N, CA and C atoms as an extended XYZ file, in Angstrom:
375
Properties=species:S:1:pos:R:3:atomname:S:1:resname:S:1:resid:I:1 pbc="F F F"
N        82.890      135.379       79.494 N   MET     1
C        84.516      135.477       80.346 CA  MET     1
C        84.676      136.420       81.227 C   MET     1
N        84.500      135.649       82.965 N   GLU     2
C        85.049      136.945       83.341 CA  GLU     2
C        86.184      137.008       83.502 C   GLU     2
N        86.621      137.639       83.608 N   PHE     3
C        88.613      139.037       84.033 CA  PHE     3
C        89.243      138.149       85.333 C   PHE     3
N        89.506      137.541       85.750 N   GLN     4
C        90.052      136.917       86.905 CA  GLN     4
C        91.918      137.730       87.707 C   GLN     4
N        92.611      138.748       88.731 N   LEU     5
C        93.621      139.008       88.165 CA  LEU     5
C        94.350      137.647       89.280 C   LEU     5
N        94.979      137.473       88.827 N   PRO     6
C        96.216      136.330       89.567 CA  PRO     6
C        96.066      136.338       91.196 C   PRO     6
N        96.310      135.685       91.413 N   PRO     7
C        95.920      135.564       93.274 CA  PRO     7
C        96.749      136.719       93.819 C   PRO     7
N        98.492      136.650       93.512 N   SER     8
C        99.464      137.692       93.653 CA  SER     8
C        99.086      139.378       93.657 C   SER     8
N        97.975      139.214       92.459 N   GLN     9
C        97.760      141.064       91.827 CA  GLN     9
C        96.758      141.651       92.692 C   GLN     9
N        95.691      141.103       93.794 N   GLU    10
C        94.321      140.919       93.933 CA  GLU    10
C        94.858      141.543       94.849 C   GLU    10
N        93.648      142.663       94.967 N   GLY    11
C        93.656      143.970       95.648 CA  GLY    11
C        94.881      145.209       95.312 C   GLY    11
N        95.282      145.181       94.269 N   LYS    12
C        95.639      146.106       93.366 CA  LYS    12
C        95.525      147.045       92.135 C   LYS    12
N        96.067      147.914       92.402 N   MET    13
C        95.159      149.323       91.229 CA  MET    13
C        96.575      148.777       90.428 C   MET    13
N        95.738      149.179       89.030 N   ARG    14
C        96.643      149.301       87.467 CA  ARG    14
C        96.177      149.947       86.567 C   ARG    14
N        97.353      150.930       86.951 N   ILE    15
C        97.408      152.724       86.244 CA  ILE    15
C        97.859      152.610       84.725 C   ILE    15
N        96.767      152.832       83.979 N   VAL    16
C        98.045      153.247       82.329 CA  VAL    16
C        97.914      154.230       81.984 C   VAL    16
N        99.095      155.157       82.538 N   GLN    17
C        98.812      156.213       81.683 CA  GLN    17
C        99.242      156.454       80.192 C   GLN    17
N        98.839      157.684       80.068 N   GLU    18
C        99.247      157.691       78.309 CA  GLU    18
C        99.667      159.353       77.689 C   GLU    18
N       100.761      159.572       77.502 N   LEU    19
C       100.559      160.767       77.114 CA  LEU    19
C       100.734      161.336       75.378 C   LEU    19
N       100.436      162.019       74.781 N   VAL    20
C       100.374      161.999       73.636 CA  VAL    20
C       101.424      163.269       73.091 C   VAL    20
N       102.050      162.677       72.242 N   PRO    21
C       103.118      164.034       72.034 CA  PRO    21
C       102.319      164.211       71.214 C   PRO    21
N       103.512      166.542       71.775 N   GLY    22
C       103.077      167.114       71.232 CA  GLY    22
C       103.728      168.263       72.289 C   GLY    22
N       102.960      169.550       71.874 N   LYS    23
C       103.818      171.205       72.050 CA  LYS    23
C       102.279      171.553       72.645 C   LYS    23
N       102.370      170.822       73.681 N   GLN    24
C       100.872      171.548       74.543 CA  GLN    24
C       100.757      172.063       76.249 C   GLN    24
N       100.098      173.183       76.691 N   VAL    25
C        99.365      173.658       78.079 CA  VAL    25
C        98.189      173.129       77.619 C   VAL    25
N        97.433      171.917       78.408 N   THR    26
C        96.625      171.242       78.631 CA  THR    26
C        95.872      171.639       79.486 C   THR    26
N        96.379      172.597       80.791 N   LEU    27
C        94.931      173.189       82.083 CA  LEU    27
C        96.077      174.474       82.674 C   LEU    27
N        95.727      175.679       82.352 N   ALA    28
C        96.423      176.831       83.353 CA  ALA    28
C        95.150      177.501       83.483 C   ALA    28
N        94.505      177.805       84.404 N   HIS    29
C        94.035      177.445       85.960 CA  HIS    29
C        94.184      178.379       86.618 C   HIS    29
N        93.172      179.572       87.289 N   ILE    30
C        93.550      180.139       88.348 CA  ILE    30
C        92.699      180.095       89.518 C   ILE    30
N        92.767      179.371       90.569 N   ILE    31
C        91.923      179.370       92.034 CA  ILE    31
C        92.234      180.838       92.802 C   ILE    31
N        91.320      180.666       93.009 N   ALA    32
C        90.780      182.607       93.228 CA  ALA    32
C        90.541      182.462       94.807 C   ALA    32
N        91.063      182.867       95.816 N   SER    33
C        90.350      182.787       96.922 CA  SER    33
C        90.367      180.973       97.507 C   SER    33
N        90.778      180.520       96.881 N   PRO    34
C        91.387      178.972       97.630 CA  PRO    34
C        91.314      179.023       99.672 C   PRO    34
N        90.423      178.041       99.793 N   GLN    35
C        90.495      177.956      101.514 CA  GLN    35
C        91.938      177.108      101.997 C   GLN    35
N        92.676      177.752      102.689 N   PRO    36
C        93.226      176.824      103.766 CA  PRO    36
C        94.309      175.437      103.611 C   PRO    36
N        93.537      174.798      103.379 N   ILE    37
C        92.965      172.865      103.091 CA  ILE    37
C        93.973      173.361      101.630 C   ILE    37
N        93.271      173.660      101.252 N   VAL    38
C        93.524      172.989       99.973 CA  VAL    38
C        95.378      173.631       99.461 C   VAL    38
N        95.526      175.002       99.951 N   TYR    39
C        97.195      175.030      100.645 CA  TYR    39
C        98.213      174.034      101.008 C   TYR    39
N        97.378      173.856      101.572 N   LYS    40
C        98.229      172.036      103.169 CA  LYS    40
C        98.217      170.955      101.894 C   LYS    40
N        98.015      170.308      101.248 N   LYS    41
C        96.915      169.138      100.605 CA  LYS    41
C        97.637      168.807       99.160 C   LYS    41
N        98.723      170.398       99.248 N   LEU    42
C        99.265      170.575       97.863 CA  LEU    42
C       100.828      171.123       98.131 C   LEU    42
N       100.585      170.956       99.223 N   GLY    43
C       101.599      171.156      100.351 CA  GLY    43
C       102.706      172.403       99.979 C   GLY    43
N       101.685      172.993      100.465 N   LEU    44
C       102.336      174.611      100.755 CA  LEU    44
C       102.525      175.703      101.386 C   LEU    44
N       102.808      176.602      102.148 N   ASP    45
C       102.208      176.952      103.271 CA  ASP    45
C       101.340      178.141      103.569 C   ASP    45
N       100.472      177.293      104.115 N   PRO    46
C        98.892      177.903      104.615 CA  PRO    46
C        99.189      179.716      104.979 C   PRO    46
N       100.243      179.403      105.233 N   SER    47
C       100.467      180.979      106.411 CA  SER    47
C       101.487      181.824      106.093 C   SER    47
N       102.104      181.635      105.082 N   VAL    48
C       102.648      182.175      103.928 CA  VAL    48
C       101.522      182.330      102.640 C   VAL    48
N       100.938      181.641      102.457 N   ASP    49
C       101.194      181.699      100.715 CA  ASP    49
C        98.735      182.267      100.823 C   ASP    49
N        98.259      181.850      102.120 N   TYR    50
C        97.309      182.530      102.173 CA  TYR    50
C        96.606      183.611      101.789 C   TYR    50
N        97.895      184.324      102.109 N   SER    51
C        97.194      185.941      101.789 CA  SER    51
C        97.880      185.507      101.064 C   SER    51
N        98.794      185.415       99.268 N   ARG    52
C        97.923      186.408       97.973 CA  ARG    52
C        97.492      186.177       97.828 C   ARG    52
N        96.165      184.266       98.099 N   ALA    53
C        94.929      184.616       97.589 CA  ALA    53
C        94.556      184.318       96.208 C   ALA    53
N        95.808      184.109       95.356 N   ALA    54
C        95.660      182.681       94.448 CA  ALA    54
C        96.844      181.943       94.317 C   ALA    54
N        96.563      180.881       92.978 N   ILE    55
C        97.611      179.405       93.897 CA  ILE    55
C        96.832      179.078       91.889 C   ILE    55
N        97.871      179.366       90.695 N   GLY    56
C        97.914      179.376       89.166 CA  GLY    56
C        98.136      177.655       89.048 C   GLY    56
N        97.918      177.275       88.467 N   ILE    57
C        97.869      175.499       88.189 CA  ILE    57
C        98.363      175.756       86.932 C   ILE    57
N        99.013      175.018       85.932 N   LEU    58
C        99.498      174.316       84.633 CA  LEU    58
C        99.469      172.908       84.136 C   LEU    58
N        99.087      172.718       83.305 N   SER    59
C        99.689      171.192       82.572 CA  SER    59
C       100.441      171.258       80.922 C   SER    59
N       101.740      170.747       80.785 N   MET    60
C       102.088      170.749       79.805 CA  MET    60
C       102.669      169.356       79.593 C   MET    60
N       103.080      169.508       77.924 N   SER    61
C       103.969      168.865       77.591 CA  SER    61
C       104.744      169.297       76.434 C   SER    61
N       105.470      169.307       75.636 N   PRO    62
C       106.269      168.012       76.852 CA  PRO    62
C       107.389      168.238       78.746 C   PRO    62
N       107.003      167.382       79.244 N   ALA    63
C       107.294      168.171       80.966 CA  ALA    63
C       107.089      168.532       81.004 C   ALA    63
N       109.362      168.581       80.975 N   GLU    64
C       110.365      169.321       80.647 CA  GLU    64
C       110.036      171.408       80.843 C   GLU    64
N       109.091      171.315       80.175 N   ILE    65
C       108.874      172.968       79.261 CA  ILE    65
C       108.519      173.445       80.812 C   ILE    65
N       108.354      172.753       82.154 N   SER    66
C       107.626      173.138       83.383 CA  SER    66
C       108.806      173.894       82.978 C   SER    66
N       109.779      173.891       82.840 N   VAL    67
C       110.609      174.193       84.231 CA  VAL    67
C       111.365      175.335       83.797 C   VAL    67
N       110.781      175.752       82.312 N   ILE    68
C       110.853      176.986       81.312 CA  ILE    68
C       109.961      177.722       81.557 C   ILE    68
N       108.544      177.233       81.647 N   ALA    69
C       107.746      177.498       81.875 CA  ALA    69
C       107.418      178.900       83.376 C   ALA    69
N       108.218      177.979       84.458 N   GLY    70
C       108.395      178.572       85.706 CA  GLY    70
C       109.825      179.792       85.666 C   GLY    70
N       109.989      179.704       84.775 N   ASP    71
C       111.074      180.521       84.742 CA  ASP    71
C       110.653      181.679       84.566 C   ASP    71
N       110.161      181.859       83.535 N   LEU    72
C       108.882      182.502       83.247 CA  LEU    72
C       108.320      183.213       83.992 C   LEU    72
N       107.541      182.109       84.216 N   ALA    73
C       106.466      182.202       86.134 CA  ALA    73
C       106.993      184.174       86.646 C   ALA    73
N       108.466      183.085       87.238 N   VAL    74
C       109.132      184.332       88.337 CA  VAL    74
C       109.726      185.720       87.563 C   VAL    74
N       109.806      185.472       86.098 N   LYS    75
C       110.387      186.685       86.533 CA  LYS    75
C       109.500      187.522       85.296 C   LYS    75
N       108.467      186.740       85.391 N   ASN    76
C       106.972      187.578       84.548 CA  ASN    76
C       106.711      188.660       86.097 C   ASN    76
N       106.459      187.848       86.742 N   ALA    77
C       104.567      188.597       87.614 CA  ALA    77
C       105.170      188.141       89.518 C   ALA    77
N       104.902      188.932       90.175 N   ASP    78
C       105.096      188.551       91.491 CA  ASP    78
C       104.759      187.314       91.914 C   ASP    78
N       105.321      186.569       91.725 N   ILE    79
C       104.272      185.720       91.859 CA  ILE    79
C       105.369      184.078       93.271 C   ILE    79
N       105.177      183.169       94.210 N   ASP    80
C       106.302      182.784       94.571 CA  ASP    80
C       106.250      180.930       93.912 C   ASP    80
N       107.071      179.976       93.361 N   LEU    81
C       107.603      179.432       93.350 CA  LEU    81
C       107.155      178.148       94.179 C   LEU    81
N       105.716      177.133       93.817 N   GLY    82
C       105.333      176.605       94.657 CA  GLY    82
C       105.632      175.020       94.406 C   GLY    82
N       105.296      174.605       92.934 N   PHE    83
C       106.035      173.474       92.549 CA  PHE    83
C       106.061      172.993       91.117 C   PHE    83
N       107.114      172.039       90.884 N   ILE    84
C       106.992      172.356       89.422 CA  ILE    84
C       108.018      170.533       89.450 C   ILE    84
N       107.013      170.138       88.215 N   ASP    85
C       107.910      168.721       88.489 CA  ASP    85
C       108.185      169.008       86.515 C   ASP    85
N       108.786      168.369       86.482 N   ARG    86
C       109.508      167.945       85.019 CA  ARG    86
C       109.492      166.351       84.554 C   ARG    86
N       108.478      165.823       85.488 N   PHE    87
C       108.290      164.398       84.503 CA  PHE    87
C       107.217      164.559       84.322 C   PHE    87
N       106.091      165.224       85.476 N   SER    88
C       104.254      164.945       85.290 CA  SER    88
C       103.942      167.187       84.438 C   SER    88
N       104.985      167.883       83.342 N   GLY    89
C       104.831      168.684       83.738 CA  GLY    89
C       103.105      169.703       83.895 C   GLY    89
N       103.761      169.593       85.372 N   THR    90
C       102.812      170.462       85.930 CA  THR    90
C       103.961      171.725       86.812 C   THR    90
N       102.507      172.691       86.603 N   LEU    91
C       103.989      173.775       87.560 CA  LEU    91
C       103.141      174.096       88.854 C   LEU    91
N       102.878      175.430       89.906 N   ILE    92
C       102.383      175.330       90.990 CA  ILE    92
C       102.802      176.212       91.508 C   ILE    92
N       101.861      177.339       91.641 N   PHE    93
C       102.420      178.705       91.716 CA  PHE    93
C       101.719      180.029       92.404 C   PHE    93
N       102.432      180.609       93.551 N   THR    94
C       100.543      181.525       93.955 CA  THR    94
C       101.075      182.771       93.967 C   THR    94
N        99.765      183.438       94.292 N   GLY    95
C       100.338      185.366       94.114 CA  GLY    95
C        98.427      185.844       94.696 C   GLY    95
N        99.051      187.161       93.731 N   THR    96
C        97.361      187.363       93.955 CA  THR    96
C        97.100      186.868       92.622 C   THR    96
N        95.421      187.303       92.632 N   VAL    97
C        94.837      186.853       91.672 CA  VAL    97
C        95.548      187.617       90.007 C   VAL    97
N        95.685      189.020       90.119 N   SER    98
C        96.501      189.972       88.522 CA  SER    98
C        97.469      189.568       88.396 C   SER    98
N        98.627      188.710       89.385 N   ALA    99
C        99.795      188.341       88.921 CA  ALA    99
C       100.379      187.075       89.112 C   ALA    99
N        99.320      186.193       89.538 N   VAL   100
C        98.976      185.012       89.035 CA  VAL   100
C        98.038      184.967       87.077 C   VAL   100
N        97.531      185.658       87.319 N   GLU   101
C        96.817      185.681       85.325 CA  GLU   101
C        97.842      186.433       84.642 C   GLU   101
N        98.866      187.432       84.775 N   GLU   102
C        99.769      187.893       84.422 CA  GLU   102
C       100.686      186.922       84.498 C   GLU   102
N       101.350      186.023       85.475 N   ALA   103
C       102.110      185.066       85.120 CA  ALA   103
C       101.775      184.026       83.688 C   ALA   103
N       100.540      183.579       83.963 N   ILE   104
C       100.258      182.768       83.047 CA  ILE   104
C        99.907      182.891       81.277 C   ILE   104
N        99.864      184.622       81.871 N   ARG   105
C        99.594      184.764       80.143 CA  ARG   105
C       101.029      184.906       79.902 C   ARG   105
N       101.779      185.099       80.852 N   ALA   106
C       103.592      185.315       79.712 CA  ALA   106
C       103.712      184.080       79.364 C   ALA   106
N       103.563      183.191       79.841 N   ILE   107
C       103.727      181.743       79.497 CA  ILE   107
C       103.367      181.407       78.895 C   ILE   107
N       102.081      181.631       78.051 N   ASN   108
C       101.148      181.690       76.896 CA  ASN   108
C       101.902      181.984       75.256 C   ASN   108
N       101.874      183.428       76.411 N   THR   109
C       102.124      183.887       74.838 CA  THR   109
C       103.920      183.599       74.810 C   THR   109
N       104.477      183.231       74.911 N   TYR   110
C       105.859      183.589       75.355 CA  TYR   110
C       106.006      181.226       74.232 C   TYR   110
N       105.242      180.341       74.749 N   LEU   111
C       104.953      179.214       74.084 CA  LEU   111
C       104.759      178.845       72.784 C   LEU   111
N       103.161      179.828       72.264 N   ILE   112
C       102.393      180.158       71.212 CA  ILE   112
C       104.004      180.428       70.675 C   ILE   112
N       104.070      182.360       70.638 N   ASP   113
C       105.100      182.667       70.410 CA  ASP   113
C       107.072      182.670       69.321 C   ASP   113
N       107.534      181.642       70.695 N   LYS   114
C       108.792      180.950       70.092 CA  LYS   114
C       108.822      179.905       70.728 C   LYS   114
N       108.255      178.794       70.891 N   LEU   115
C       107.911      177.597       70.660 CA  LEU   115
C       106.055      176.666       69.588 C   LEU   115
N       105.775      177.570       69.469 N   GLY   116
C       104.770      176.635       68.433 CA  GLY   116
C       103.866      176.257       69.377 C   GLY   116
N       103.435      176.523       71.004 N   PHE   117
C       102.844      176.285       71.497 CA  PHE   117
C       101.218      175.869       70.917 C   PHE   117
N        99.845      175.236       71.435 N   THR   118
C        99.193      175.105       71.094 CA  THR   118
C        98.024      175.054       72.689 C   THR   118
N        98.098      175.808       73.597 N   VAL   119
C        97.955      176.469       74.150 CA  VAL   119
C        95.846      176.501       74.715 C   VAL   119
N        95.635      175.961       76.312 N   CYS   120
C        94.286      175.669       75.501 CA  CYS   120
C        93.600      177.748       76.619 C   CYS   120
N        92.188      177.570       76.579 N   GLU   121
C        92.077      178.922       77.727 CA  GLU   121
C        92.031      178.641       79.154 C   GLU   121
N        92.507      180.053       79.808 N   ILE   122
C        92.722      179.837       80.653 CA  ILE   122
C        91.663      179.749       81.616 C   ILE   122
N        91.542      179.447       82.523 N   THR   123
C        89.773      179.002       83.665 CA  THR   123
C        90.301      179.730       84.953 C   THR   123
N        89.170      179.765       85.953 N   ARG   124
C        89.263      180.492       86.967 CA  ARG   124
C        87.907      179.435       87.570 C   ARG   124
N        88.280      179.391       89.091 N   THR   125
C        87.142      179.739       89.568 CA  THR   125
C        87.605      179.968       90.940 C   THR   125
């Protein structure tokens, strides 16, 4: 039996998003030496951020923890915040490779030691 969408739904995409409850960092990634187009597509200003040479990206749940992580990042490393989304749990910031790594390590350490989070390995491209 073939499934068909009603005429009013044809051509529309349905996305189902599932959130698994827990206290975790599911992505902690450093993009070293990104091309300027990456900054532009993220809504960052390449003329300001490109000289910093790295982008840090974290994804975490519960989503609100991204606000605390952003605060920890700016207090522990010489980085500039690019984006915090307290609804999706995404945090993006820029800085030198060493500063971005320092910020991610500080965030992970705090979340593990103080809040009992599970964190993933820090990856780099």
